[in-house]
Amino acid sequence: MRIAMVSAQASPLAECTAQGAHVTELCAGLSASGHDVVAYTRRDDSTSPDVVRADEGHDVVHVPAGPARVITEDEFTAHLGDFAAFLAERWRVLPPDVVHSHHWTSGLASLIGAHHRQIPVVHSYHGLGESPERQRSDAETLLARRAAWITATSAEEAAHLWQHGVRRARVSVVPSGVDASLFTPEGPAEIRDGRMRVVTANLDPCNRTAIDAALSTLDHVELVDVSPLPRRVRPGVLRSADVALCAPSADTFGSTALEAMACGVPVVATAVGALSDIVLPDVTGLLVPPRDSGRLARSLKTLLADETLREQFGIAARDRVLSRYSRRRLAQETLAAYEHLGLAAHGDRSR
């Protein structure tokens, strides 16, 4: 199939663990399955080439819409028409079989761009009803009616969509994935100073207070934040860790947990968003109810004190990533969503 992946405000070339990383894994998995994938993102750097060929085999097109610098979502809304017009012209010449949009701005631009050629749009909200802004609310309502299919990244997000009126029959769960050939237990690890190491990212402030208090009673543990680290550096840091602590107030993608598990690192996590699906309690790590920072701290101390349990969880964590969150599995589930629209694996939409 010819697949257009639209992520206007989160480039799949960016060094991030959120929407951009999710789109990257989707593109990589679908490309490896033999499909022609082109991702569209807004140009936010004047030096960026018009088209970049990613190592994974897909193209990334930088769409000229608004100033060539990083801008806020509010600023981007004034340039949505330009973004949509670019897509419409591009797809007039060579229409894809399906468009897959990410976040409401990409969804709205995709619906407009795909309208003339009647190209089906699959949409991923990545957060619904999180803003009181009228334009966003109207766009999300329109997408619920007009998108051919909806994918959620977790069971929690799917339930949230149903509660907001999106029909159950048009929603499927396609989780985030991880490059298990880059994030692997084998390979160089960052040298430590002798202390045990807990890696974390996007730790909720309330949880941070409890964790700091718990670790203050231990003189041989350090807490390392991996969120600002470039993607190419993170595997070595994760391999050096004894435990990964994933305790945000919300987590749409669960990317840090997946990367840690792929490196064979057990996870202590709060049961929010994608983390509730990713971490199997007492199998790949420990899962704690949200807003229970005391239990979170105790769970972390328990795992740090039990080397055998850490090893068992780490082995199971790697196995779970390979079986459930590999690029191949991600591509299979994404294609299954597309096939609900009557699209065969080779692409058979009449033009």
Tab-separated table of N, CA and C in Angstrom, residues 56 78 137 154 173 186 255 338:
chain	number	residue	atom	x	y	z
A	56	GLU	N	15.167	3.790	8.212
A	56	GLU	CA	14.223	2.676	8.242
A	56	GLU	C	13.520	2.450	6.906
A	78	ALA	N	-3.119	28.904	12.767
A	78	ALA	CA	-3.264	29.916	11.718
A	78	ALA	C	-2.699	29.428	10.382
A	137	SER	N	-11.871	21.459	20.090
A	137	SER	CA	-13.057	20.662	20.406
A	137	SER	C	-13.888	20.376	19.156
A	154	SER	N	-3.733	2.784	23.829
A	154	SER	CA	-3.892	1.961	25.025
A	154	SER	C	-5.368	1.667	25.248
A	173	VAL	N	-7.037	-0.747	19.208
A	173	VAL	CA	-5.838	-0.341	19.952
A	173	VAL	C	-4.591	-0.748	19.173
A	186	GLU	N	22.211	-6.508	25.168
A	186	GLU	CA	23.599	-6.632	24.755
A	186	GLU	C	24.125	-5.289	24.250
A	255	SER	N	6.796	5.084	26.124
A	255	SER	CA	8.032	4.826	25.374
A	255	SER	C	9.214	4.495	26.276
A	338	TYR	N	-6.270	-0.803	8.973
A	338	TYR	CA	-6.502	-0.347	7.597
A	338	TYR	C	-7.433	-1.308	6.853
